[in-house]
CSV table of C-alpha atoms in Angstrom, one decimal:
chain,number,residue,atom,x,y,z
A,1,UNK,CA,82.2,42.4,14.9
A,2,UNK,CA,79.6,41.7,17.6
A,3,UNK,CA,81.0,40.9,21.0
A,4,UNK,CA,79.4,39.3,24.0
A,5,UNK,CA,81.1,39.6,27.3
A,6,UNK,CA,80.4,37.0,30.0
A,7,UNK,CA,81.5,37.2,33.6
A,8,UNK,CA,82.8,35.6,35.7
A,9,UNK,CA,84.9,33.1,33.6
A,10,UNK,CA,85.3,30.9,36.6
A,11,UNK,CA,83.6,30.7,40.0
A,12,UNK,CA,83.7,28.3,42.9
A,13,UNK,CA,81.0,28.4,45.5
A,14,UNK,CA,79.8,26.5,48.4
A,15,UNK,CA,76.7,24.3,48.3
A,16,UNK,CA,73.5,26.3,49.2
A,17,UNK,CA,74.8,29.6,48.0
A,18,UNK,CA,73.7,31.5,44.9
A,19,UNK,CA,75.9,32.5,41.9
A,20,UNK,CA,75.1,35.2,39.4
A,21,UNK,CA,76.5,35.1,35.9
A,22,UNK,CA,76.4,38.2,33.6
A,23,UNK,CA,76.1,38.3,29.8
A,24,UNK,CA,76.5,41.6,28.1
A,25,UNK,CA,76.3,42.5,24.4
A,26,UNK,CA,79.0,45.2,24.0
A,27,UNK,CA,78.3,46.8,20.7
A,28,UNK,CA,74.8,45.8,19.7
A,29,UNK,CA,71.4,45.5,21.3
A,30,UNK,CA,70.1,42.1,22.0
A,31,UNK,CA,66.4,41.7,22.6
A,32,UNK,CA,67.0,38.0,22.9
A,33,UNK,CA,69.7,36.1,24.7
A,34,UNK,CA,70.2,32.4,25.3
A,35,UNK,CA,71.7,30.4,28.1
A,36,UNK,CA,73.3,27.0,27.6
A,37,UNK,CA,74.8,24.5,29.9
A,38,UNK,CA,77.5,22.1,28.8
A,39,UNK,CA,78.8,19.1,30.8
A,40,UNK,CA,82.3,17.8,30.2
A,41,UNK,CA,82.8,16.3,26.7
A,42,UNK,CA,79.1,16.9,25.9
A,43,UNK,CA,77.2,19.3,23.7
A,44,UNK,CA,75.5,22.5,24.6
A,45,UNK,CA,72.0,22.2,25.9
A,46,UNK,CA,69.7,25.2,25.7
A,47,UNK,CA,68.4,26.0,29.1
A,48,UNK,CA,66.3,29.1,28.4
A,49,UNK,CA,65.7,32.0,26.1
A,50,UNK,CA,65.9,35.4,27.8
A,51,UNK,CA,63.7,38.1,26.5
A,52,UNK,CA,64.2,41.7,27.3
A,53,UNK,CA,61.5,43.1,29.4
A,54,UNK,CA,59.6,39.9,29.8
A,55,UNK,CA,59.8,36.5,31.4
A,56,UNK,CA,62.3,34.0,30.1
A,57,UNK,CA,61.2,30.9,28.3
A,58,UNK,CA,62.6,27.7,29.8
A,59,UNK,CA,63.3,24.5,28.1
A,60,UNK,CA,61.7,21.3,29.3
A,61,UNK,CA,63.3,20.0,32.5
A,62,UNK,CA,65.0,23.2,33.5
A,63,UNK,CA,63.8,24.6,36.8
A,64,UNK,CA,62.9,28.2,36.5
A,65,UNK,CA,63.0,28.8,40.2
A,66,UNK,CA,66.5,27.4,40.4
A,67,UNK,CA,67.9,29.2,37.4
A,68,UNK,CA,66.7,32.7,37.6
A,69,UNK,CA,67.0,34.8,34.5
A,70,UNK,CA,66.7,38.6,34.3
A,71,UNK,CA,67.0,40.6,31.1
A,72,UNK,CA,66.3,44.1,32.3
A,73,UNK,CA,68.0,45.9,29.5
A,74,UNK,CA,68.9,45.4,25.8
A,75,UNK,CA,72.5,44.7,26.6
A,76,UNK,CA,72.4,42.7,29.8
A,77,UNK,CA,71.0,39.3,30.8
A,78,UNK,CA,71.9,37.6,34.1
A,79,UNK,CA,71.6,33.9,35.1
A,80,UNK,CA,71.4,33.2,38.9
A,81,UNK,CA,71.9,29.7,40.0
A,82,UNK,CA,70.1,29.6,43.3
A,83,UNK,CA,70.9,27.2,46.2
A,84,UNK,CA,73.6,25.6,44.2
A,85,UNK,CA,74.4,21.9,44.5
A,86,UNK,CA,77.5,20.0,43.3
A,87,UNK,CA,75.4,18.6,40.4
A,88,UNK,CA,75.0,22.2,39.1
A,89,UNK,CA,78.7,22.3,38.4
A,90,UNK,CA,79.0,22.8,34.7
A,91,UNK,CA,80.1,25.2,32.0
A,92,UNK,CA,77.5,27.9,31.3
A,93,UNK,CA,77.5,29.8,28.1
A,94,UNK,CA,75.4,32.7,26.9
A,95,UNK,CA,74.7,33.9,23.5
A,96,UNK,CA,73.0,36.9,22.0
A,97,UNK,CA,71.3,37.3,18.6
A,98,UNK,CA,72.4,40.2,16.6
A,99,UNK,CA,69.4,41.0,14.5
A,100,UNK,CA,71.2,43.2,12.1
A,101,UNK,CA,73.9,40.8,11.4
A,102,UNK,CA,71.5,37.8,11.5
A,103,UNK,CA,74.0,35.9,13.6
A,104,UNK,CA,74.6,34.6,17.1
A,105,UNK,CA,77.6,35.6,19.2
A,106,UNK,CA,78.7,33.6,22.2
A,107,UNK,CA,80.2,34.6,25.4
A,108,UNK,CA,83.4,32.9,26.6
A,109,UNK,CA,81.6,30.8,29.1
A,110,UNK,CA,81.6,30.4,32.9
A,111,UNK,CA,83.0,27.4,34.6
A,112,UNK,CA,80.9,26.9,37.8
A,113,UNK,CA,82.2,24.5,40.5
A,114,UNK,CA,80.0,23.9,43.5
A,115,UNK,CA,81.8,22.4,46.5
B,1,UNK,CA,64.7,16.4,21.6
B,2,UNK,CA,65.7,18.8,18.9
B,3,UNK,CA,69.3,18.1,19.4
B,4,UNK,CA,71.1,16.9,16.3
B,5,UNK,CA,73.7,14.2,16.0
B,6,UNK,CA,77.2,14.3,14.7
B,7,UNK,CA,79.5,11.7,13.5
B,8,UNK,CA,82.1,10.7,14.1
B,9,UNK,CA,82.2,11.5,17.8
B,10,UNK,CA,86.0,11.7,17.6
B,11,UNK,CA,88.3,11.9,14.6
B,12,UNK,CA,92.1,11.8,14.6
B,13,UNK,CA,94.1,12.6,11.5
B,14,UNK,CA,97.5,13.6,10.4
B,15,UNK,CA,98.4,17.2,9.6
B,16,UNK,CA,97.7,18.0,6.0
B,17,UNK,CA,94.9,15.5,5.6
B,18,UNK,CA,91.2,16.5,5.2
B,19,UNK,CA,88.7,16.1,8.0
B,20,UNK,CA,85.0,15.5,7.3
B,21,UNK,CA,82.3,15.8,9.9
B,22,UNK,CA,78.7,15.0,9.5
B,23,UNK,CA,75.6,16.4,11.2
B,24,UNK,CA,72.0,15.1,11.1
B,25,UNK,CA,69.1,17.0,12.5
B,26,UNK,CA,65.3,16.5,13.0
B,27,UNK,CA,63.3,19.7,12.4
B,28,UNK,CA,62.8,22.1,9.6
B,29,UNK,CA,65.4,24.8,9.7
B,30,UNK,CA,66.1,28.4,8.7
B,31,UNK,CA,69.8,27.8,8.5
B,32,UNK,CA,72.5,25.5,9.9
B,33,UNK,CA,75.7,26.8,11.5
B,34,UNK,CA,79.0,25.3,12.4
B,35,UNK,CA,81.0,26.3,15.5
B,36,UNK,CA,84.4,25.5,16.9
B,37,UNK,CA,85.2,25.1,20.6
B,38,UNK,CA,88.6,24.8,22.0
B,39,UNK,CA,88.7,22.9,25.3
B,40,UNK,CA,87.0,24.9,28.1
B,41,UNK,CA,86.4,27.9,25.9
B,42,UNK,CA,83.4,29.6,24.3
B,43,UNK,CA,82.2,29.0,20.8
B,44,UNK,CA,83.6,30.5,17.6
B,45,UNK,CA,81.2,30.8,14.7
B,46,UNK,CA,82.7,29.3,11.6
B,47,UNK,CA,80.1,29.3,8.8
B,48,UNK,CA,76.4,29.6,8.2
B,49,UNK,CA,74.5,27.9,5.4
B,50,UNK,CA,70.9,28.8,4.7
B,51,UNK,CA,68.2,26.3,4.0
B,52,UNK,CA,68.0,27.2,0.4
B,53,UNK,CA,71.8,26.8,-0.1
B,54,UNK,CA,73.5,23.5,-0.9
B,55,UNK,CA,77.1,24.3,-0.5
B,56,UNK,CA,79.2,27.1,0.9
B,57,UNK,CA,83.0,27.7,1.2
B,58,UNK,CA,85.0,29.8,3.5
B,59,UNK,CA,88.8,29.5,3.3
B,60,UNK,CA,89.7,25.9,4.1
B,61,UNK,CA,86.1,25.1,5.1
B,62,UNK,CA,83.5,23.6,2.9
B,63,UNK,CA,79.9,23.0,4.1
B,64,UNK,CA,77.2,21.1,2.4
B,65,UNK,CA,73.5,20.9,3.3
B,66,UNK,CA,70.9,18.4,2.2
B,67,UNK,CA,67.6,19.4,3.5
B,68,UNK,CA,65.8,16.3,2.1
B,69,UNK,CA,68.1,14.1,4.2
B,70,UNK,CA,68.3,16.7,7.0
B,71,UNK,CA,72.0,16.4,7.0
B,72,UNK,CA,75.1,18.6,6.7
B,73,UNK,CA,78.8,18.0,6.4
B,74,UNK,CA,81.8,20.1,7.3
B,75,UNK,CA,85.1,19.5,5.4
B,76,UNK,CA,88.3,21.0,6.6
B,77,UNK,CA,91.0,20.8,4.0
B,78,UNK,CA,94.7,20.7,4.6
B,79,UNK,CA,94.3,20.3,8.3
B,80,UNK,CA,96.7,21.9,10.8
B,81,UNK,CA,97.5,21.1,14.4
B,82,UNK,CA,95.7,24.3,15.4
B,83,UNK,CA,92.5,22.9,14.0
B,84,UNK,CA,92.4,20.6,17.0
B,85,UNK,CA,89.1,21.4,18.7
B,86,UNK,CA,85.5,20.2,19.1
B,87,UNK,CA,83.2,21.1,16.2
B,88,UNK,CA,79.4,21.5,16.6
B,89,UNK,CA,76.7,21.9,14.1
B,90,UNK,CA,73.7,24.0,15.3
B,91,UNK,CA,70.3,24.4,13.7
B,92,UNK,CA,68.5,27.6,13.7
B,93,UNK,CA,64.9,26.3,13.6
B,94,UNK,CA,61.7,27.9,12.4
B,95,UNK,CA,60.3,29.7,15.4
B,96,UNK,CA,57.7,28.0,17.5
B,97,UNK,CA,57.7,30.5,20.3
B,98,UNK,CA,58.4,33.6,18.4
B,99,UNK,CA,62.1,33.6,19.0
B,100,UNK,CA,64.7,31.8,16.9
B,101,UNK,CA,67.2,29.8,18.8
B,102,UNK,CA,70.0,27.3,18.2
B,103,UNK,CA,70.1,23.6,18.9
B,104,UNK,CA,73.4,22.0,18.9
B,105,UNK,CA,74.6,18.7,17.7
B,106,UNK,CA,76.5,16.3,19.8
B,107,UNK,CA,79.9,17.4,18.5
B,108,UNK,CA,82.9,15.9,16.9
B,109,UNK,CA,86.3,16.0,18.7
B,110,UNK,CA,88.9,16.5,16.1
B,111,UNK,CA,92.6,15.9,16.8
B,112,UNK,CA,95.2,16.8,14.2
B,113,UNK,CA,98.5,15.2,14.8
B,114,UNK,CA,101.5,17.3,13.8
């Protein structure tokens, strides 16, 4: 079945630095990928929709200059958390839509801790 | 907000019992999906029910959908300790921006006691 690989699984960074998270579709092409954030014991909140070859669409309240999304190829989307602050510490999950299978496949998530 | 709501927020049952989780949503949908998440892990797709379907089965899972009430339920029969996880419903809504996306419910934390 469709597989989405997300890296890194865990990252600890210092305040003020930037962190890049990668999301790859391994055996299918994904023109659209999605980035979610999940705080402890809470649900997933959609942050943005990443479109291959064009600008991402951000949900209301998500700062596009802080959460940079790049979807340069049909198999790779990246989320860069810029100038990270402790309040950005969260679990970030990507997903990709497999058009042929008409389903969504999720990455295994990235636990970001900003110290 | 397009986020749905689930109840109960937490459910604790004995192994072998059935577990029922409910989900309510707000918008018109293409389909509704149920996912499972073990603590600190990614999501695993369980089952998808389309807007024109009323009930669907997959193994020990039974999902119902009532579009008039904008609600769905997930029933896990003969629960096992390994079913302990958080369960989320997610609605795949009619596109407003040209791209479908999923909006997740608040989740139900299920604990199955051996």
